[in-house]
mmCIF file of C-alpha atoms in Angstrom:
data_model
loop_
_atom_site.group_PDB
_atom_site.id
_atom_site.type_symbol
_atom_site.label_atom_id
_atom_site.label_comp_id
_atom_site.label_asym_id
_atom_site.label_seq_id
_atom_site.Cartn_x
_atom_site.Cartn_y
_atom_site.Cartn_z
ATOM 1 C CA MET A 3 -0.099 0.198 -0.144
ATOM 2 C CA ILE A 4 1.296 3.557 -0.991
ATOM 3 C CA ARG A 5 0.547 6.204 1.089
ATOM 4 C CA VAL A 6 -0.236 9.431 -0.690
ATOM 5 C CA LEU A 7 -0.337 13.070 0.335
ATOM 6 C CA LEU A 8 -2.106 15.328 -2.298
ATOM 7 C CA VAL A 9 -1.184 18.878 -1.729
ATOM 8 C CA ASN A 10 -3.184 21.518 -3.953
ATOM 9 C CA ASP A 11 -4.876 24.843 -2.658
ATOM 10 C CA ALA A 12 -7.943 24.625 -4.547
ATOM 11 C CA ARG A 13 -10.216 22.245 -2.478
ATOM 12 C CA LEU A 14 -12.746 21.695 -5.466
ATOM 13 C CA VAL A 15 -9.831 20.195 -7.693
ATOM 14 C CA ARG A 16 -8.232 18.327 -4.765
ATOM 15 C CA SER A 17 -11.053 16.606 -3.461
ATOM 16 C CA VAL A 18 -11.762 15.143 -7.151
ATOM 17 C CA MET A 19 -8.351 14.380 -7.745
ATOM 18 C CA ALA A 20 -8.370 12.400 -4.202
ATOM 19 C CA GLU A 21 -11.437 10.633 -5.009
ATOM 20 C CA TRP A 22 -10.387 9.722 -8.505
ATOM 21 C CA LEU A 23 -6.899 8.337 -7.109
ATOM 22 C CA ARG A 24 -8.725 6.496 -4.610
ATOM 23 C CA ARG A 25 -9.624 3.986 -7.303
ATOM 24 C CA GLU A 26 -6.502 2.605 -7.266
ATOM 25 C CA ALA A 27 -6.623 -0.540 -5.004
ATOM 26 C CA ASP A 28 -2.650 0.318 -4.159
ATOM 27 C CA LEU A 29 -3.214 3.780 -2.977
ATOM 28 C CA ARG A 30 -4.167 4.912 0.280
ATOM 29 C CA VAL A 31 -4.806 8.785 -0.473
ATOM 30 C CA TYR A 32 -4.945 11.698 1.784
ATOM 31 C CA ASP A 33 -5.293 15.564 0.892
ATOM 32 C CA THR A 34 -4.305 18.804 2.218
ATOM 33 C CA PRO A 35 -3.771 22.587 0.962
ATOM 34 C CA TRP A 36 -0.368 23.977 1.473
ATOM 35 C CA ARG A 37 -1.085 25.487 4.604
ATOM 36 C CA GLY A 38 -1.101 22.878 7.143
ATOM 37 C CA ALA A 39 0.791 20.457 5.058
ATOM 38 C CA ALA A 40 3.464 20.104 7.270
ATOM 39 C CA ALA A 41 1.252 18.828 10.158
ATOM 40 C CA MET A 42 -0.345 16.444 7.926
ATOM 41 C CA VAL A 43 3.149 15.201 6.774
ATOM 42 C CA ARG A 44 3.433 14.188 10.713
ATOM 43 C CA ALA A 45 0.408 13.111 11.265
ATOM 44 C CA VAL A 46 0.010 10.514 7.879
ATOM 45 C CA ARG A 47 3.480 10.041 7.327
ATOM 46 C CA PRO A 48 3.011 9.354 3.614
ATOM 47 C CA ASP A 49 5.410 7.568 1.135
ATOM 48 C CA VAL A 50 4.745 10.154 -1.575
ATOM 49 C CA CYS A 51 3.730 13.714 -1.388
ATOM 50 C CA ALA A 52 2.113 15.031 -4.621
ATOM 51 C CA ALA A 53 2.203 18.626 -4.669
ATOM 52 C CA ASP A 54 0.828 21.077 -7.063
ATOM 53 C CA LEU A 55 3.148 23.843 -7.371
ATOM 54 C CA ASP A 56 0.315 26.535 -7.838
ATOM 55 C CA HIS A 57 -0.203 27.764 -4.604
ATOM 56 C CA THR A 58 -2.272 30.851 -3.793
ATOM 57 C CA ALA A 59 -0.035 32.969 -1.713
ATOM 58 C CA ALA A 60 0.934 35.801 -3.732
ATOM 59 C CA ARG A 61 4.397 35.744 -5.267
ATOM 60 C CA GLY A 62 6.132 33.166 -3.686
ATOM 61 C CA LEU A 63 7.443 29.638 -3.905
ATOM 62 C CA PRO A 64 5.944 26.803 -2.772
ATOM 63 C CA PRO A 65 7.296 25.439 0.903
ATOM 64 C CA LEU A 66 8.501 22.276 -0.641
ATOM 65 C CA ASN A 67 10.919 21.538 2.194
ATOM 66 C CA GLU A 68 8.084 21.619 4.925
ATOM 67 C CA LEU A 69 6.719 18.451 2.804
ATOM 68 C CA SER A 70 10.181 16.393 3.285
ATOM 69 C CA PRO A 71 11.270 17.298 6.890
ATOM 70 C CA PRO A 72 14.365 15.225 8.341
ATOM 71 C CA ALA A 73 12.922 12.991 10.814
ATOM 72 C CA ALA A 74 14.688 10.588 13.369
ATOM 73 C CA GLY A 75 14.897 6.822 12.262
ATOM 74 C CA ARG A 76 12.089 7.531 9.474
ATOM 75 C CA ARG A 77 12.486 8.247 5.636
ATOM 76 C CA PRO A 78 10.846 11.463 4.782
ATOM 77 C CA PRO A 79 8.356 11.234 2.147
ATOM 78 C CA ARG A 80 9.577 11.093 -1.363
ATOM 79 C CA LEU A 81 8.416 14.331 -3.275
ATOM 80 C CA LEU A 82 6.263 14.334 -6.829
ATOM 81 C CA VAL A 83 5.562 17.722 -8.205
ATOM 82 C CA LEU A 84 2.623 18.672 -10.714
ATOM 83 C CA THR A 85 3.401 21.934 -12.811
ATOM 84 C CA GLY A 86 4.098 22.802 -16.099
ATOM 85 C CA ALA A 87 6.626 23.472 -18.754
ATOM 86 C CA ASP A 88 5.903 27.414 -18.705
ATOM 87 C CA ARG A 89 7.172 27.574 -15.021
ATOM 88 C CA PRO A 90 10.742 27.189 -15.245
ATOM 89 C CA ALA A 91 11.537 28.809 -11.718
ATOM 90 C CA LEU A 92 9.109 26.376 -9.806
ATOM 91 C CA LEU A 93 10.850 23.493 -12.027
ATOM 92 C CA ARG A 94 14.372 24.608 -10.441
ATOM 93 C CA ARG A 95 12.804 24.985 -6.867
ATOM 94 C CA ALA A 96 11.604 21.325 -7.128
ATOM 95 C CA MET A 97 14.718 20.122 -7.960
ATOM 96 C CA GLU A 98 16.609 22.064 -5.339
ATOM 97 C CA ALA A 99 14.140 20.420 -2.835
ATOM 98 C CA GLY A 100 15.137 17.313 -4.234
ATOM 99 C CA ALA A 101 12.007 16.103 -6.131
ATOM 100 C CA LEU A 102 12.108 12.976 -7.555
ATOM 101 C CA GLY A 103 8.696 13.147 -9.644
ATOM 102 C CA TYR A 104 7.781 15.416 -12.352
ATOM 103 C CA VAL A 105 4.260 15.533 -13.761
ATOM 104 C CA ASP A 106 3.081 17.843 -16.576
ATOM 105 C CA LYS A 107 -0.487 19.235 -15.683
ATOM 106 C CA LYS A 108 -1.191 19.231 -19.176
ATOM 107 C CA GLY A 109 -0.504 15.945 -19.624
ATOM 108 C CA SER A 110 -2.773 12.889 -19.137
ATOM 109 C CA PRO A 111 -4.112 12.137 -15.520
ATOM 110 C CA ASP A 112 -2.614 8.285 -15.751
ATOM 111 C CA ARG A 113 0.638 10.112 -15.782
ATOM 112 C CA LEU A 114 0.020 10.984 -12.090
ATOM 113 C CA VAL A 115 -1.005 7.220 -11.221
ATOM 114 C CA HIS A 116 2.291 6.078 -13.002
ATOM 115 C CA GLY A 117 4.473 8.726 -11.611
ATOM 116 C CA ILE A 118 3.153 7.975 -8.037
ATOM 117 C CA ARG A 119 4.405 4.316 -8.321
ATOM 118 C CA ARG A 120 7.536 4.957 -9.479
ATOM 119 C CA VAL A 121 8.591 7.509 -6.927
ATOM 120 C CA ALA A 122 7.198 5.375 -4.222
ATOM 121 C CA ALA A 123 9.732 3.030 -5.636
ATOM 122 C CA GLY A 124 12.293 5.523 -5.244
ATOM 123 C CA GLU A 125 12.575 5.774 -9.039
ATOM 124 C CA ARG A 126 12.800 9.190 -11.070
ATOM 125 C CA PHE A 127 9.570 9.943 -12.973
ATOM 126 C CA VAL A 128 9.691 13.142 -15.598
ATOM 127 C CA ASP A 129 7.149 13.790 -18.214
ATOM 128 C CA ASP A 130 9.171 14.284 -21.554
ATOM 129 C CA SER A 131 6.946 17.331 -22.056
ATOM 130 C CA LEU A 132 8.294 19.486 -19.184
ATOM 131 C CA GLY A 133 11.802 19.253 -20.904
ATOM 132 C CA LEU A 134 11.676 22.786 -22.033
ATOM 133 C CA GLY A 135 10.769 24.121 -18.905
ATOM 134 C CA PHE A 136 14.076 22.157 -17.382
ATOM 135 C CA GLY A 137 16.188 24.029 -20.067
ATOM 136 C CA LYS A 138 14.683 27.211 -19.418
ATOM 137 C CA ALA A 139 15.467 26.639 -15.958
ATOM 138 C CA ALA A 140 19.016 25.780 -16.391
ATOM 139 C CA GLU A 141 19.583 28.874 -18.684
ATOM 140 C CA MET A 142 17.954 31.413 -16.139
ATOM 141 C CA PRO A 143 20.993 33.871 -16.082
ATOM 142 C CA LEU A 144 20.794 35.565 -12.637
ATOM 143 C CA THR A 145 22.768 34.861 -9.616
ATOM 144 C CA ARG A 146 20.756 34.199 -6.355
ATOM 145 C CA ARG A 147 22.128 37.838 -5.517
ATOM 146 C CA GLU A 148 21.064 39.372 -8.496
ATOM 147 C CA LEU A 149 17.467 37.397 -7.927
ATOM 148 C CA SER A 150 17.750 39.316 -4.458
ATOM 149 C CA VAL A 151 18.150 42.817 -5.680
ATOM 150 C CA LEU A 152 15.804 42.434 -8.717
ATOM 151 C CA SER A 153 12.899 40.893 -6.107
ATOM 152 C CA LEU A 154 13.601 44.016 -4.022
ATOM 153 C CA ALA A 155 13.618 46.566 -7.176
ATOM 154 C CA ALA A 156 10.246 44.555 -8.119
ATOM 155 C CA GLU A 157 8.273 45.212 -4.935
ATOM 156 C CA GLY A 158 9.091 48.621 -5.321
ATOM 157 C CA ALA A 159 12.218 49.309 -3.225
ATOM 158 C CA SER A 160 14.670 52.007 -4.207
ATOM 159 C CA VAL A 161 18.606 51.829 -4.900
ATOM 160 C CA ALA A 162 19.010 53.242 -1.187
ATOM 161 C CA GLU A 163 16.514 50.710 0.269
ATOM 162 C CA ILE A 164 18.035 47.859 -1.302
ATOM 163 C CA ALA A 165 21.439 48.966 -0.689
ATOM 164 C CA GLY A 166 20.128 49.039 3.151
ATOM 165 C CA SER A 167 18.455 45.517 3.166
ATOM 166 C CA LEU A 168 21.134 43.822 1.738
ATOM 167 C CA HIS A 169 24.327 45.901 3.316
ATOM 168 C CA LEU A 170 25.556 46.703 -0.063
ATOM 169 C CA SER A 171 26.949 50.072 -1.038
ATOM 170 C CA HIS A 172 24.738 52.250 -3.593
ATOM 171 C CA GLY A 173 27.222 51.820 -5.887
ATOM 172 C CA THR A 174 27.154 47.907 -5.817
ATOM 173 C CA VAL A 175 23.489 47.822 -6.107
ATOM 174 C CA ARG A 176 23.721 49.865 -9.277
ATOM 175 C CA ASN A 177 26.064 47.533 -10.797
ATOM 176 C CA TYR A 178 24.025 44.935 -9.856
ATOM 177 C CA MET A 179 20.921 46.306 -11.659
ATOM 178 C CA ALA A 180 23.133 47.196 -14.693
ATOM 179 C CA ALA A 181 24.369 43.555 -15.064
ATOM 180 C CA ILE A 182 20.635 42.342 -14.357
ATOM 181 C CA THR A 183 19.365 44.356 -17.376
ATOM 182 C CA ARG A 184 22.456 43.518 -19.457
ATOM 183 C CA LYS A 185 21.721 39.567 -18.781
ATOM 184 C CA THR A 186 17.885 39.900 -19.094
ATOM 185 C CA GLY A 187 18.379 41.757 -22.431
ATOM 186 C CA ALA A 188 16.256 44.206 -21.156
ATOM 187 C CA ARG A 189 15.787 47.908 -21.881
ATOM 188 C CA ASN A 190 15.589 49.261 -18.339
ATOM 189 C CA ARG A 191 14.725 48.105 -15.020
ATOM 190 C CA ILE A 192 11.295 47.705 -15.274
ATOM 191 C CA ASP A 193 11.573 45.786 -18.595
ATOM 192 C CA ALA A 194 14.127 43.433 -16.729
ATOM 193 C CA ILE A 195 11.365 42.727 -14.070
ATOM 194 C CA ARG A 196 8.827 42.097 -16.536
ATOM 195 C CA ILE A 197 11.178 39.787 -18.232
ATOM 196 C CA SER A 198 11.962 37.941 -15.015
ATOM 197 C CA HIS A 199 8.100 37.249 -14.283
ATOM 198 C CA GLY A 200 7.341 36.468 -17.700
ATOM 199 C CA GLU A 201 10.427 33.828 -17.488
ATOM 200 C CA GLY A 202 9.149 32.759 -14.007
ATOM 201 C CA TRP A 203 12.124 33.691 -12.510
ATOM 202 C CA LEU A 204 10.696 35.970 -10.007
ATOM 203 C CA MET B 4 -30.294 16.814 -20.150
ATOM 204 C CA ILE B 5 -27.646 19.595 -19.437
ATOM 205 C CA ARG B 6 -24.774 20.234 -22.209
ATOM 206 C CA VAL B 7 -21.641 21.113 -20.331
ATOM 207 C CA LEU B 8 -18.285 22.342 -21.687
ATOM 208 C CA LEU B 9 -15.491 22.174 -19.164
ATOM 209 C CA VAL B 10 -13.145 24.941 -20.265
ATOM 210 C CA ASN B 11 -9.436 24.433 -18.569
ATOM 211 C CA ASP B 12 -5.858 24.369 -19.649
ATOM 212 C CA ALA B 13 -4.544 21.392 -17.402
ATOM 213 C CA ARG B 14 -5.806 18.608 -19.148
ATOM 214 C CA LEU B 15 -4.790 16.228 -16.162
ATOM 215 C CA VAL B 16 -7.393 18.427 -14.056
ATOM 216 C CA ARG B 17 -9.860 18.758 -16.889
ATOM 217 C CA SER B 18 -10.019 14.876 -17.914
ATOM 218 C CA VAL B 19 -10.781 13.861 -14.100
ATOM 219 C CA MET B 20 -12.988 16.732 -13.484
ATOM 220 C CA ALA B 21 -15.066 15.626 -16.474
ATOM 221 C CA GLU B 22 -15.183 11.939 -15.494
ATOM 222 C CA TRP B 23 -16.158 13.192 -12.514
ATOM 223 C CA LEU B 24 -19.028 15.040 -13.536
ATOM 224 C CA ARG B 25 -20.205 12.466 -15.951
ATOM 225 C CA ARG B 26 -21.350 10.468 -13.023
ATOM 226 C CA GLU B 27 -24.434 12.955 -12.800
ATOM 227 C CA ALA B 28 -27.151 11.196 -14.573
ATOM 228 C CA ASP B 29 -28.483 14.645 -16.162
ATOM 229 C CA LEU B 30 -25.143 16.019 -17.537
ATOM 230 C CA ARG B 31 -23.401 15.420 -20.607
ATOM 231 C CA VAL B 32 -20.078 16.509 -20.287
ATOM 232 C CA TYR B 33 -17.389 17.630 -23.081
ATOM 233 C CA ASP B 34 -14.138 19.475 -22.321
ATOM 234 C CA THR B 35 -11.380 21.376 -24.040
ATOM 235 C CA PRO B 36 -8.262 23.706 -23.263
ATOM 236 C CA TRP B 37 -8.761 27.324 -23.708
ATOM 237 C CA ARG B 38 -7.172 27.215 -27.393
ATOM 238 C CA GLY B 39 -9.976 25.933 -29.354
ATOM 239 C CA ALA B 40 -12.597 26.246 -27.443
ATOM 240 C CA ALA B 41 -14.452 28.626 -29.824
ATOM 241 C CA ALA B 42 -14.698 26.037 -32.217
ATOM 242 C CA MET B 43 -16.016 23.373 -29.379
ATOM 243 C CA VAL B 44 -18.909 25.799 -28.432
ATOM 244 C CA ARG B 45 -19.727 25.670 -32.188
ATOM 245 C CA ALA B 46 -19.871 21.796 -32.698
ATOM 246 C CA VAL B 47 -20.913 21.179 -29.459
ATOM 247 C CA ARG B 48 -23.431 23.670 -28.569
ATOM 248 C CA PRO B 49 -23.478 23.597 -24.729
ATOM 249 C CA ASP B 50 -26.142 24.687 -22.555
ATOM 250 C CA VAL B 51 -23.539 25.809 -20.099
ATOM 251 C CA CYS B 52 -19.627 26.493 -20.527
ATOM 252 C CA ALA B 53 -17.937 26.016 -16.854
ATOM 253 C CA ALA B 54 -14.554 27.880 -17.739
ATOM 254 C CA ASP B 55 -11.788 27.803 -15.435
ATOM 255 C CA LEU B 56 -10.230 31.309 -15.526
ATOM 256 C CA ASP B 57 -6.641 30.373 -14.687
ATOM 257 C CA HIS B 58 -5.342 29.938 -18.419
ATOM 258 C CA THR B 59 -2.005 29.625 -19.303
ATOM 259 C CA ALA B 60 -1.241 32.310 -21.709
ATOM 260 C CA ALA B 61 0.868 34.678 -20.022
ATOM 261 C CA ARG B 62 -0.325 37.595 -18.275
ATOM 262 C CA GLY B 63 -3.719 37.935 -20.425
ATOM 263 C CA LEU B 64 -7.188 37.838 -19.385
ATOM 264 C CA PRO B 65 -9.151 34.464 -20.519
ATOM 265 C CA PRO B 66 -11.245 34.742 -23.937
ATOM 266 C CA LEU B 67 -14.704 34.628 -22.066
ATOM 267 C CA ASN B 68 -16.562 36.426 -25.239
ATOM 268 C CA GLU B 69 -15.538 32.962 -27.500
ATOM 269 C CA LEU B 70 -17.604 31.017 -25.101
ATOM 270 C CA SER B 71 -20.700 33.096 -25.704
ATOM 271 C CA PRO B 72 -20.858 33.968 -29.274
ATOM 272 C CA PRO B 73 -23.867 35.379 -30.596
ATOM 273 C CA ALA B 74 -25.566 32.721 -32.756
ATOM 274 C CA ALA B 75 -28.694 33.402 -35.089
ATOM 275 C CA GLY B 76 -31.628 31.809 -33.513
ATOM 276 C CA ARG B 77 -30.055 30.197 -30.830
ATOM 277 C CA ARG B 78 -29.557 31.303 -26.967
ATOM 278 C CA PRO B 79 -25.362 31.006 -26.436
ATOM 279 C CA PRO B 80 -24.267 29.051 -24.015
ATOM 280 C CA ARG B 81 -24.727 30.408 -20.157
ATOM 281 C CA LEU B 82 -21.547 31.062 -18.614
ATOM 282 C CA LEU B 83 -20.166 29.613 -15.325
ATOM 283 C CA VAL B 84 -16.881 30.505 -14.026
ATOM 284 C CA LEU B 85 -14.353 28.888 -11.780
ATOM 285 C CA THR B 86 -11.780 31.078 -9.902
ATOM 286 C CA GLY B 87 -10.854 32.539 -6.451
ATOM 287 C CA ALA B 88 -11.534 35.488 -4.379
ATOM 288 C CA ASP B 89 -7.931 36.525 -4.888
ATOM 289 C CA ARG B 90 -8.681 37.309 -8.588
ATOM 290 C CA PRO B 91 -10.751 40.200 -8.569
ATOM 291 C CA ALA B 92 -9.629 41.215 -12.270
ATOM 292 C CA LEU B 93 -11.038 37.599 -13.180
ATOM 293 C CA LEU B 94 -14.422 38.421 -11.338
ATOM 294 C CA ARG B 95 -14.490 41.822 -13.000
ATOM 295 C CA ARG B 96 -13.669 40.433 -16.571
ATOM 296 C CA ALA B 97 -16.466 37.477 -15.667
ATOM 297 C CA MET B 98 -19.068 40.086 -14.814
ATOM 298 C CA GLU B 99 -18.433 42.333 -17.919
ATOM 299 C CA ALA B 100 -18.722 38.925 -19.825
ATOM 300 C CA GLY B 101 -22.363 38.352 -18.697
ATOM 301 C CA ALA B 102 -21.438 35.218 -16.579
ATOM 302 C CA LEU B 103 -24.273 33.763 -14.774
ATOM 303 C CA GLY B 104 -22.074 31.276 -12.569
ATOM 304 C CA TYR B 105 -18.971 31.850 -9.927
ATOM 305 C CA VAL B 106 -17.932 29.182 -8.182
ATOM 306 C CA ASP B 107 -14.967 29.375 -5.558
ATOM 307 C CA LYS B 108 -12.284 26.838 -6.360
ATOM 308 C CA LYS B 109 -11.370 26.577 -2.841
ATOM 309 C CA GLY B 110 -15.272 24.980 -2.153
ATOM 310 C CA SER B 111 -16.410 21.933 -2.185
ATOM 311 C CA PRO B 112 -16.878 19.909 -5.680
ATOM 312 C CA ASP B 113 -20.591 19.731 -5.054
ATOM 313 C CA ARG B 114 -21.012 23.289 -5.878
ATOM 314 C CA LEU B 115 -19.656 23.168 -9.321
ATOM 315 C CA VAL B 116 -22.671 20.357 -9.968
ATOM 316 C CA HIS B 117 -25.442 22.747 -8.079
ATOM 317 C CA GLY B 118 -24.080 25.709 -10.019
ATOM 318 C CA ILE B 119 -24.331 23.911 -13.726
ATOM 319 C CA ARG B 120 -27.575 22.778 -12.632
ATOM 320 C CA ARG B 121 -28.682 26.514 -11.410
ATOM 321 C CA VAL B 122 -27.279 28.186 -14.337
ATOM 322 C CA ALA B 123 -28.676 25.903 -16.960
ATOM 323 C CA ALA B 124 -31.917 26.813 -15.702
ATOM 324 C CA GLY B 125 -31.358 30.814 -15.911
ATOM 325 C CA GLU B 126 -30.632 31.709 -12.534
ATOM 326 C CA ARG B 127 -27.742 33.249 -10.976
ATOM 327 C CA PHE B 128 -25.116 31.221 -8.946
ATOM 328 C CA VAL B 129 -22.628 32.750 -6.706
ATOM 329 C CA ASP B 130 -20.389 31.459 -4.007
ATOM 330 C CA ASP B 131 -20.423 33.439 -1.086
ATOM 331 C CA SER B 132 -16.633 32.858 -0.435
ATOM 332 C CA LEU B 133 -16.207 35.010 -3.458
ATOM 333 C CA GLY B 134 -17.657 37.998 -2.077
ATOM 334 C CA LEU B 135 -14.456 39.864 -0.846
ATOM 335 C CA GLY B 136 -13.045 39.502 -4.357
ATOM 336 C CA PHE B 137 -16.318 41.187 -5.804
ATOM 337 C CA GLY B 138 -15.610 44.138 -2.922
ATOM 338 C CA LYS B 139 -12.125 44.028 -4.510
ATOM 339 C CA ALA B 140 -13.158 44.199 -8.143
ATOM 340 C CA ALA B 141 -15.872 46.820 -7.483
ATOM 341 C CA GLU B 142 -12.939 49.111 -5.682
ATOM 342 C CA MET B 143 -10.644 48.776 -8.523
ATOM 343 C CA PRO B 144 -9.607 52.408 -8.367
ATOM 344 C CA LEU B 145 -7.930 52.747 -12.230
ATOM 345 C CA THR B 146 -9.891 53.484 -14.952
ATOM 346 C CA ARG B 147 -9.281 51.665 -18.135
ATOM 347 C CA ARG B 148 -7.171 54.584 -19.731
ATOM 348 C CA GLU B 149 -5.022 54.088 -16.907
ATOM 349 C CA LEU B 150 -4.853 50.309 -16.617
ATOM 350 C CA SER B 151 -3.356 50.739 -20.246
ATOM 351 C CA VAL B 152 -0.771 53.425 -19.740
ATOM 352 C CA LEU B 153 0.527 51.167 -16.726
ATOM 353 C CA SER B 154 0.084 47.887 -18.718
ATOM 354 C CA LEU B 155 2.384 49.458 -21.191
ATOM 355 C CA ALA B 156 4.722 50.815 -18.497
ATOM 356 C CA ALA B 157 4.850 47.340 -17.014
ATOM 357 C CA GLU B 158 5.932 46.062 -20.555
ATOM 358 C CA GLY B 159 8.996 48.502 -19.965
ATOM 359 C CA ALA B 160 7.832 50.953 -22.429
ATOM 360 C CA SER B 161 9.227 54.560 -21.830
ATOM 361 C CA VAL B 162 7.161 57.543 -21.278
ATOM 362 C CA ALA B 163 7.816 58.670 -25.048
ATOM 363 C CA GLU B 164 6.879 55.140 -26.139
ATOM 364 C CA ILE B 165 3.517 55.284 -24.070
ATOM 365 C CA ALA B 166 2.604 58.662 -25.834
ATOM 366 C CA GLY B 167 3.529 57.368 -29.312
ATOM 367 C CA SER B 168 1.246 54.207 -28.948
ATOM 368 C CA LEU B 169 -1.708 55.962 -26.951
ATOM 369 C CA HIS B 170 -1.637 59.003 -29.005
ATOM 370 C CA LEU B 171 -0.948 61.252 -25.977
ATOM 371 C CA SER B 172 1.451 63.622 -25.226
ATOM 372 C CA HIS B 173 4.764 63.196 -23.008
ATOM 373 C CA GLY B 174 3.067 65.601 -20.197
ATOM 374 C CA THR B 175 -0.271 63.668 -20.541
ATOM 375 C CA VAL B 176 1.538 60.056 -19.683
ATOM 376 C CA ARG B 177 3.653 61.866 -16.774
ATOM 377 C CA ASN B 178 0.025 63.194 -15.319
ATOM 378 C CA TYR B 179 -1.756 59.619 -15.601
ATOM 379 C CA MET B 180 1.609 58.032 -14.417
ATOM 380 C CA ALA B 181 1.335 60.467 -11.589
ATOM 381 C CA ALA B 182 -2.437 59.461 -10.710
ATOM 382 C CA ILE B 183 -2.084 56.029 -11.063
ATOM 383 C CA THR B 184 0.903 56.028 -8.539
ATOM 384 C CA ARG B 185 -1.509 58.279 -5.988
ATOM 385 C CA LYS B 186 -4.558 56.086 -6.707
ATOM 386 C CA THR B 187 -2.857 52.541 -6.261
ATOM 387 C CA GLY B 188 -1.132 54.000 -3.145
ATOM 388 C CA ALA B 189 2.145 53.563 -4.627
ATOM 389 C CA ARG B 190 5.725 54.904 -3.787
ATOM 390 C CA ASN B 191 6.819 55.013 -7.193
ATOM 391 C CA ARG B 192 5.958 53.692 -10.540
ATOM 392 C CA ILE B 193 7.588 50.260 -10.180
ATOM 393 C CA ASP B 194 5.624 50.059 -6.831
ATOM 394 C CA ALA B 195 2.474 50.940 -8.697
ATOM 395 C CA ILE B 196 2.919 47.676 -11.247
ATOM 396 C CA ARG B 197 3.691 45.831 -8.013
ATOM 397 C CA ILE B 198 0.376 46.553 -6.323
ATOM 398 C CA SER B 199 -1.329 46.352 -9.445
ATOM 399 C CA HIS B 200 0.017 42.736 -10.157
ATOM 400 C CA GLY B 201 -0.717 42.105 -6.461
ATOM 401 C CA GLU B 202 -4.215 43.120 -6.451
ATOM 402 C CA GLY B 203 -5.022 41.213 -9.771
ATOM 403 C CA TRP B 204 -5.625 44.625 -11.990
ATOM 404 C CA LEU B 205 -2.950 43.736 -14.423
#
């Protein structure tokens, strides 16, 4: 029996997906929104967390680490994510969090069932159609530091405020912004923010 | 028999939802992604289009008008939308397109079935939990003209470029930008763009 925890903020979709998965005799299915997912992991002890990366907190990345907490004497749940090729930042985040499974939401629902079984067996499972997204994730030209500067700028912070929060000089922040504009091929700072949102980097 | 066309870009979710709805004896269910939805409407002649407003075209509003085309001698399909209270711009767009039904994706799946039946009977159906979103949609402070200026600015256009595309003087564009910054309570232009994205206006 494979214990599966479905994580999805849209209850309407989540309930129907859970019910659909429960028809599989080898799956025991639980479900939760992102908020409270960590507590559900502790309570349910799933073999696999199948997490939809579209979550509703504005402009943030889903807290994937909460789904695989280190626990003494127990294997943490294996992580499978549902997303699209147009979300490279989410794919990159899932890779960094050590996800084993990557299911394309534009694919057939059967892929989710196969993916859960493969990941439960400790094998990698990646939908081919996500290839372009992984390519984009790998190509992302900005460093973590540059992304920090850009995300503060995108929140409306001035050069002085960015310098203050990141403990940098004004000149250094201006140099970062110039590098960001160049590396993203943007015309100016606002254009760099637009491009980075569009590519899913911010 | 109620003919229902489910519109959703995520095939994985759409197929499972369609299969789930097909258990209702009075529903005949078809499904399509947004691309090609207009052709499906012509082919299937649904009584109700149940459309998920999260569509994958970056930064645009879903083409709701294509779901209810005027047709000689026939009633156009009635429109039910699935969305969240955190998407006021989408709610406003659905109101403008004349949607009769508004189902909260954070609600129970049974609400979707009830909503489809009510809308098919020509009645309004609105989830209470969407109230806050409708409030926000009504409060949206920017005029259409200001939104045009802001969306060009968000694409990285300069004052001169915005003036050129909208046939305005530079001074008028600057006045619009000042009004936008004031009305959104923003610190500067980038902050106005951030706030407007966050509120779902852009």
